[in-house]
């Protein structure tokens, strides 16, 4: 299934995409795409619905973040071997973990605000993993039992805040609107191999990133298991798994985003995003 949330910000309704690409309303069956809705039993119930019998949504509503109620937005740094190479970094012996504030989450086509004082706002297309049930001390072999599905995640970053302002990376990753998610939560049964997904990103129509999850150093199952050794993962938590090469920081000379720039990105089978970047005044 392709699950989504549509409507004005703060008033989104749950829905799914039918085989013809029509949005169908799920409000009679679940309150939101969040919490217990992400549990395997609930997803199984939704998968058995006759999509054509659900109310069709008219017009072209705003699409919100595909998951609500995210408690933890966990990111993995330098998790693509080719991206590590372009930044001059060595592949880490264990995953680099940092947190992105959940308040950064917005819809896939919402405007992104360049924060005050920013001089190095950058782009990163990533595969997002959405947790479906509580995971604690799980093995790699059983990790997928705890995954509800996947989505496109745009890990927008302010490199000066991230690396030049002391401390950890979080403040360069957590600015308001720096976490577009969606358009869909694609349930795991529709994704044959999460380690073989082409992904791309364009800035003002020019392709900047053209990679694949094939080059991830630490795969989805490993990351779910690894993270669960340090913290419980809860339904709605998102793991943003790293980015392929082609970020602005890796250009020679580096290239960063400015007000008016348009960024488009997508992952095969996951849908696409499109954001206009604007100054946060």
mmCIF file of C-alpha atoms in Angstrom:
data_model
loop_
_atom_site.group_PDB
_atom_site.id
_atom_site.type_symbol
_atom_site.label_atom_id
_atom_site.label_comp_id
_atom_site.label_asym_id
_atom_site.label_seq_id
_atom_site.Cartn_x
_atom_site.Cartn_y
_atom_site.Cartn_z
ATOM 1 C CA UNK A 1 0.000 0.000 0.000
ATOM 2 C CA UNK A 2 0.845 3.629 -0.429
ATOM 3 C CA UNK A 3 -0.448 5.505 2.616
ATOM 4 C CA UNK A 4 -0.476 9.276 2.922
ATOM 5 C CA UNK A 5 -1.870 12.229 4.835
ATOM 6 C CA UNK A 6 -3.597 15.066 2.997
ATOM 7 C CA UNK A 7 -5.069 18.448 3.838
ATOM 8 C CA UNK A 8 -4.033 21.689 5.476
ATOM 9 C CA UNK A 9 -1.074 21.601 7.847
ATOM 10 C CA UNK A 10 -2.244 20.475 11.261
ATOM 11 C CA UNK A 11 -5.540 19.129 9.915
ATOM 12 C CA UNK A 12 -4.373 16.271 7.709
ATOM 13 C CA UNK A 13 -6.568 13.244 7.083
ATOM 14 C CA UNK A 14 -5.403 9.669 6.453
ATOM 15 C CA UNK A 15 -5.613 8.231 2.971
ATOM 16 C CA UNK A 16 -4.212 5.762 0.509
ATOM 17 C CA UNK A 17 -3.386 5.797 -3.183
ATOM 18 C CA UNK A 18 -5.430 3.331 -5.244
ATOM 19 C CA UNK A 19 -4.199 1.477 -8.320
ATOM 20 C CA UNK A 20 -5.239 4.388 -10.560
ATOM 21 C CA UNK A 21 -3.391 6.979 -8.485
ATOM 22 C CA UNK A 22 -6.541 8.404 -6.856
ATOM 23 C CA UNK A 23 -6.399 9.465 -3.213
ATOM 24 C CA UNK A 24 -8.938 7.531 -1.136
ATOM 25 C CA UNK A 25 -10.005 8.666 2.319
ATOM 26 C CA UNK A 26 -9.321 6.318 5.242
ATOM 27 C CA UNK A 27 -10.915 8.396 8.004
ATOM 28 C CA UNK A 28 -13.684 5.840 8.600
ATOM 29 C CA UNK A 29 -11.080 3.177 9.376
ATOM 30 C CA UNK A 30 -8.150 4.894 11.136
ATOM 31 C CA UNK A 31 -7.668 8.204 12.895
ATOM 32 C CA UNK A 32 -4.291 8.943 11.314
ATOM 33 C CA UNK A 33 -1.204 7.340 9.798
ATOM 34 C CA UNK A 34 0.452 7.123 13.199
ATOM 35 C CA UNK A 35 0.874 4.963 16.296
ATOM 36 C CA UNK A 36 -1.148 1.763 16.282
ATOM 37 C CA UNK A 37 -2.135 2.269 12.627
ATOM 38 C CA UNK A 38 1.457 1.312 11.766
ATOM 39 C CA UNK A 39 1.293 -2.014 13.587
ATOM 40 C CA UNK A 40 1.399 -5.063 11.288
ATOM 41 C CA UNK A 41 -2.126 -6.143 12.274
ATOM 42 C CA UNK A 42 -3.555 -2.730 11.442
ATOM 43 C CA UNK A 43 -1.702 -2.544 8.130
ATOM 44 C CA UNK A 44 -2.983 -6.006 7.293
ATOM 45 C CA UNK A 45 -6.537 -4.833 7.984
ATOM 46 C CA UNK A 46 -6.106 -1.823 5.700
ATOM 47 C CA UNK A 47 -4.627 -3.968 2.938
ATOM 48 C CA UNK A 48 -7.832 -6.017 2.819
ATOM 49 C CA UNK A 49 -10.072 -3.011 2.195
ATOM 50 C CA UNK A 50 -11.570 -2.537 -1.249
ATOM 51 C CA UNK A 51 -9.823 0.690 -2.217
ATOM 52 C CA UNK A 52 -12.428 1.499 -4.862
ATOM 53 C CA UNK A 53 -15.137 1.501 -2.193
ATOM 54 C CA UNK A 54 -13.413 4.227 -0.178
ATOM 55 C CA UNK A 55 -14.396 7.882 -0.728
ATOM 56 C CA UNK A 56 -12.354 9.497 -3.503
ATOM 57 C CA UNK A 57 -10.672 12.767 -2.613
ATOM 58 C CA UNK A 58 -11.397 15.496 -5.157
ATOM 59 C CA UNK A 59 -9.053 18.196 -6.376
ATOM 60 C CA UNK A 60 -5.363 18.418 -5.597
ATOM 61 C CA UNK A 61 -5.036 18.734 -1.833
ATOM 62 C CA UNK A 62 -1.818 19.526 -0.064
ATOM 63 C CA UNK A 63 0.097 16.377 0.871
ATOM 64 C CA UNK A 64 1.397 16.327 4.411
ATOM 65 C CA UNK A 65 4.187 14.320 5.990
ATOM 66 C CA UNK A 66 3.275 10.668 5.451
ATOM 67 C CA UNK A 67 3.592 9.824 9.162
ATOM 68 C CA UNK A 68 2.257 11.699 12.191
ATOM 69 C CA UNK A 69 3.335 11.588 15.808
ATOM 70 C CA UNK A 70 7.005 10.879 15.127
ATOM 71 C CA UNK A 71 8.823 10.743 18.451
ATOM 72 C CA UNK A 72 12.338 10.191 17.140
ATOM 73 C CA UNK A 73 13.794 11.300 13.822
ATOM 74 C CA UNK A 74 17.103 9.422 13.733
ATOM 75 C CA UNK A 75 19.678 10.063 11.022
ATOM 76 C CA UNK A 76 22.722 8.094 9.914
ATOM 77 C CA UNK A 77 25.805 10.013 8.804
ATOM 78 C CA UNK A 78 28.315 9.037 6.099
ATOM 79 C CA UNK A 79 26.421 5.827 5.341
ATOM 80 C CA UNK A 80 27.202 5.714 1.605
ATOM 81 C CA UNK A 81 30.721 4.739 0.664
ATOM 82 C CA UNK A 82 30.743 7.025 -2.372
ATOM 83 C CA UNK A 83 29.388 9.975 -0.375
ATOM 84 C CA UNK A 84 32.047 9.504 2.305
ATOM 85 C CA UNK A 85 34.665 9.580 -0.426
ATOM 86 C CA UNK A 86 33.401 12.844 -1.926
ATOM 87 C CA UNK A 87 33.573 14.570 1.473
ATOM 88 C CA UNK A 88 37.062 13.237 2.157
ATOM 89 C CA UNK A 89 35.840 11.242 5.155
ATOM 90 C CA UNK A 90 36.610 7.646 6.010
ATOM 91 C CA UNK A 91 33.809 5.098 6.298
ATOM 92 C CA UNK A 92 33.017 4.848 10.030
ATOM 93 C CA UNK A 93 33.582 1.498 11.813
ATOM 94 C CA UNK A 94 30.093 1.836 13.332
ATOM 95 C CA UNK A 95 27.091 3.901 12.180
ATOM 96 C CA UNK A 96 27.235 7.612 12.957
ATOM 97 C CA UNK A 97 23.969 8.494 14.701
ATOM 98 C CA UNK A 98 22.497 11.941 15.165
ATOM 99 C CA UNK A 99 19.018 13.257 15.816
ATOM 100 C CA UNK A 100 16.943 15.600 13.710
ATOM 101 C CA UNK A 101 14.256 17.455 15.669
ATOM 102 C CA UNK A 102 10.768 16.164 14.900
ATOM 103 C CA UNK A 103 9.682 19.815 14.660
ATOM 104 C CA UNK A 104 11.601 19.959 11.358
ATOM 105 C CA UNK A 105 9.102 17.607 9.702
ATOM 106 C CA UNK A 106 6.945 19.065 6.901
ATOM 107 C CA UNK A 107 5.125 17.812 3.832
ATOM 108 C CA UNK A 108 6.987 16.725 0.699
ATOM 109 C CA UNK A 109 6.062 19.797 -1.347
ATOM 110 C CA UNK A 110 6.002 22.422 1.388
ATOM 111 C CA UNK A 111 8.377 25.382 1.150
ATOM 112 C CA UNK A 112 11.694 24.983 2.969
ATOM 113 C CA UNK A 113 12.935 27.963 4.955
ATOM 114 C CA UNK A 114 16.586 28.954 4.810
ATOM 115 C CA UNK A 115 17.304 29.994 8.406
ATOM 116 C CA UNK A 116 18.563 33.400 9.441
ATOM 117 C CA UNK A 117 22.329 33.610 9.148
ATOM 118 C CA UNK A 118 22.569 30.582 6.871
ATOM 119 C CA UNK A 119 25.287 30.570 4.240
ATOM 120 C CA UNK A 120 25.566 26.820 3.599
ATOM 121 C CA UNK A 121 22.125 25.237 3.266
ATOM 122 C CA UNK A 122 22.517 21.904 1.482
ATOM 123 C CA UNK A 123 20.432 19.035 0.108
ATOM 124 C CA UNK A 124 20.422 15.265 0.800
ATOM 125 C CA UNK A 125 18.003 12.709 -0.676
ATOM 126 C CA UNK A 126 17.615 9.752 1.690
ATOM 127 C CA UNK A 127 15.589 6.596 2.209
ATOM 128 C CA UNK A 128 13.416 6.893 5.305
ATOM 129 C CA UNK A 129 12.512 3.792 7.311
ATOM 130 C CA UNK A 130 9.299 4.004 9.358
ATOM 131 C CA UNK A 131 9.010 1.827 12.462
ATOM 132 C CA UNK A 132 5.743 -0.099 12.899
ATOM 133 C CA UNK A 133 6.040 -1.664 16.341
ATOM 134 C CA UNK A 134 8.278 -1.225 19.351
ATOM 135 C CA UNK A 135 11.767 -2.629 18.787
ATOM 136 C CA UNK A 136 14.236 -3.246 21.602
ATOM 137 C CA UNK A 137 17.302 -5.484 21.408
ATOM 138 C CA UNK A 138 16.152 -7.009 18.121
ATOM 139 C CA UNK A 139 18.433 -9.105 15.944
ATOM 140 C CA UNK A 140 19.299 -8.243 12.369
ATOM 141 C CA UNK A 141 17.435 -11.359 11.229
ATOM 142 C CA UNK A 142 14.167 -10.159 12.778
ATOM 143 C CA UNK A 143 14.612 -6.429 12.106
ATOM 144 C CA UNK A 144 12.169 -6.216 9.189
ATOM 145 C CA UNK A 145 9.383 -7.486 11.467
ATOM 146 C CA UNK A 146 9.505 -4.033 13.087
ATOM 147 C CA UNK A 147 9.441 -1.982 9.884
ATOM 148 C CA UNK A 148 6.103 -0.584 8.684
ATOM 149 C CA UNK A 149 7.482 0.787 5.434
ATOM 150 C CA UNK A 150 9.615 3.340 3.655
ATOM 151 C CA UNK A 151 9.456 6.899 2.365
ATOM 152 C CA UNK A 152 11.484 9.637 0.711
ATOM 153 C CA UNK A 153 13.297 11.733 3.307
ATOM 154 C CA UNK A 154 14.995 15.028 2.496
ATOM 155 C CA UNK A 155 17.684 15.615 5.116
ATOM 156 C CA UNK A 156 18.143 19.339 4.515
ATOM 157 C CA UNK A 157 21.321 20.518 6.252
ATOM 158 C CA UNK A 158 23.016 23.797 7.153
ATOM 159 C CA UNK A 159 26.690 22.904 6.918
ATOM 160 C CA UNK A 160 28.083 25.905 8.804
ATOM 161 C CA UNK A 161 25.675 25.295 11.699
ATOM 162 C CA UNK A 162 26.503 21.585 11.517
ATOM 163 C CA UNK A 163 30.290 21.652 11.442
ATOM 164 C CA UNK A 164 31.556 25.152 12.191
ATOM 165 C CA UNK A 165 29.537 26.166 15.241
ATOM 166 C CA UNK A 166 30.975 23.608 17.690
ATOM 167 C CA UNK A 167 29.212 20.698 19.335
ATOM 168 C CA UNK A 168 27.232 18.026 17.558
ATOM 169 C CA UNK A 169 25.504 18.035 14.179
ATOM 170 C CA UNK A 170 21.932 18.412 15.448
ATOM 171 C CA UNK A 171 21.649 22.188 15.161
ATOM 172 C CA UNK A 172 22.620 22.058 11.489
ATOM 173 C CA UNK A 173 19.964 19.447 10.801
ATOM 174 C CA UNK A 174 16.971 20.529 12.870
ATOM 175 C CA UNK A 175 15.959 23.937 11.538
ATOM 176 C CA UNK A 176 12.243 24.392 10.932
ATOM 177 C CA UNK A 177 11.138 22.720 7.644
ATOM 178 C CA UNK A 178 14.449 20.804 7.291
ATOM 179 C CA UNK A 179 12.661 17.425 7.265
ATOM 180 C CA UNK A 180 10.292 16.965 4.292
ATOM 181 C CA UNK A 181 8.830 13.435 4.463
ATOM 182 C CA UNK A 182 6.738 11.568 1.897
ATOM 183 C CA UNK A 183 4.663 11.811 -0.222
ATOM 184 C CA UNK A 184 3.791 8.243 0.739
ATOM 185 C CA UNK A 185 4.544 5.637 3.330
ATOM 186 C CA UNK A 186 5.100 2.602 1.094
ATOM 187 C CA UNK A 187 4.479 -0.545 3.105
ATOM 188 C CA UNK A 188 7.352 -2.995 3.224
ATOM 189 C CA UNK A 189 5.496 -5.672 1.247
ATOM 190 C CA UNK A 190 5.748 -3.422 -1.828
ATOM 191 C CA UNK A 191 9.515 -3.018 -1.554
ATOM 192 C CA UNK A 192 11.260 -6.147 -2.793
ATOM 193 C CA UNK A 193 14.751 -5.009 -1.821
ATOM 194 C CA UNK A 194 15.385 -1.769 0.098
ATOM 195 C CA UNK A 195 19.078 -2.146 -0.760
ATOM 196 C CA UNK A 196 18.492 -1.755 -4.487
ATOM 197 C CA UNK A 197 16.566 1.497 -4.929
ATOM 198 C CA UNK A 198 17.667 4.182 -7.409
ATOM 199 C CA UNK A 199 17.444 7.701 -5.988
ATOM 200 C CA UNK A 200 17.985 11.170 -7.428
ATOM 201 C CA UNK A 201 17.856 14.875 -6.647
ATOM 202 C CA UNK A 202 17.762 17.966 -8.890
ATOM 203 C CA UNK A 203 18.385 21.620 -8.119
ATOM 204 C CA UNK A 204 16.708 24.041 -10.523
ATOM 205 C CA UNK A 205 16.316 21.176 -12.998
ATOM 206 C CA UNK A 206 19.962 20.072 -12.870
ATOM 207 C CA UNK A 207 20.678 16.566 -11.582
ATOM 208 C CA UNK A 208 22.974 16.740 -8.569
ATOM 209 C CA UNK A 209 22.490 13.324 -6.966
ATOM 210 C CA UNK A 210 22.012 10.107 -8.916
ATOM 211 C CA UNK A 211 22.690 7.135 -6.689
ATOM 212 C CA UNK A 212 21.327 3.927 -5.241
ATOM 213 C CA UNK A 213 20.802 2.358 -1.855
ATOM 214 C CA UNK A 214 23.181 -0.339 -3.147
ATOM 215 C CA UNK A 215 26.108 1.726 -1.874
ATOM 216 C CA UNK A 216 24.840 2.002 1.707
ATOM 217 C CA UNK A 217 27.517 0.850 4.129
ATOM 218 C CA UNK A 218 25.050 -0.253 6.797
ATOM 219 C CA UNK A 219 21.771 -1.615 5.428
ATOM 220 C CA UNK A 220 18.248 -1.194 6.744
ATOM 221 C CA UNK A 221 18.112 -4.427 8.761
ATOM 222 C CA UNK A 222 21.481 -3.728 10.370
ATOM 223 C CA UNK A 223 20.474 -0.176 11.304
ATOM 224 C CA UNK A 224 17.169 -1.189 12.896
ATOM 225 C CA UNK A 225 18.939 -3.859 14.931
ATOM 226 C CA UNK A 226 21.878 -1.603 15.817
ATOM 227 C CA UNK A 227 19.741 1.307 16.972
ATOM 228 C CA UNK A 228 17.522 -0.975 19.036
ATOM 229 C CA UNK A 229 20.532 -1.923 21.167
ATOM 230 C CA UNK A 230 20.770 1.671 22.400
ATOM 231 C CA UNK A 231 17.140 2.856 22.495
ATOM 232 C CA UNK A 232 13.657 1.523 21.975
ATOM 233 C CA UNK A 233 12.265 2.330 18.551
ATOM 234 C CA UNK A 234 8.561 3.180 18.618
ATOM 235 C CA UNK A 235 5.802 3.216 15.985
ATOM 236 C CA UNK A 236 6.188 6.316 13.829
ATOM 237 C CA UNK A 237 9.878 6.772 14.520
ATOM 238 C CA UNK A 238 11.814 7.502 11.333
ATOM 239 C CA UNK A 239 15.346 6.436 10.455
ATOM 240 C CA UNK A 240 16.847 8.540 7.669
ATOM 241 C CA UNK A 241 19.539 6.245 6.343
ATOM 242 C CA UNK A 242 22.102 8.521 4.683
ATOM 243 C CA UNK A 243 22.681 10.055 1.282
ATOM 244 C CA UNK A 244 24.554 9.157 -1.934
ATOM 245 C CA UNK A 245 27.173 11.486 -3.471
ATOM 246 C CA UNK A 246 26.335 14.803 -5.085
ATOM 247 C CA UNK A 247 25.640 17.071 -2.117
ATOM 248 C CA UNK A 248 26.549 20.741 -2.394
ATOM 249 C CA UNK A 249 29.317 20.425 0.184
ATOM 250 C CA UNK A 250 31.094 17.904 -2.042
ATOM 251 C CA UNK A 251 31.179 20.139 -5.124
ATOM 252 C CA UNK A 252 34.400 21.867 -6.136
ATOM 253 C CA UNK A 253 33.833 24.623 -5.267
ATOM 254 C CA UNK A 254 30.943 23.906 -2.898
ATOM 255 C CA UNK A 255 27.458 24.988 -3.998
ATOM 256 C CA UNK A 256 24.693 25.885 -1.550
ATOM 257 C CA UNK A 257 21.023 26.738 -1.793
ATOM 258 C CA UNK A 258 19.626 30.254 -1.961
ATOM 259 C CA UNK A 259 16.139 31.747 -1.817
ATOM 260 C CA UNK A 260 14.144 30.896 -4.946
ATOM 261 C CA UNK A 261 15.923 27.623 -5.668
ATOM 262 C CA UNK A 262 13.690 24.641 -6.449
ATOM 263 C CA UNK A 263 14.719 21.150 -5.354
ATOM 264 C CA UNK A 264 13.109 17.979 -6.702
ATOM 265 C CA UNK A 265 13.948 14.512 -5.456
ATOM 266 C CA UNK A 266 12.675 10.968 -5.470
ATOM 267 C CA UNK A 267 13.317 7.284 -4.900
ATOM 268 C CA UNK A 268 12.087 4.532 -7.207
ATOM 269 C CA UNK A 269 8.629 3.408 -6.070
ATOM 270 C CA UNK A 270 8.499 5.993 -3.270
ATOM 271 C CA UNK A 271 7.197 9.021 -5.151
ATOM 272 C CA UNK A 272 8.756 12.456 -5.519
ATOM 273 C CA UNK A 273 9.110 15.711 -3.613
ATOM 274 C CA UNK A 274 9.412 19.314 -4.824
ATOM 275 C CA UNK A 275 10.320 22.244 -2.603
ATOM 276 C CA UNK A 276 10.923 25.933 -3.139
ATOM 277 C CA UNK A 277 13.518 27.359 -0.789
ATOM 278 C CA UNK A 278 12.699 30.694 0.836
ATOM 279 C CA UNK A 279 14.394 32.976 3.337
ATOM 280 C CA UNK A 280 13.081 32.654 6.881
ATOM 281 C CA UNK A 281 12.450 36.248 7.831
#
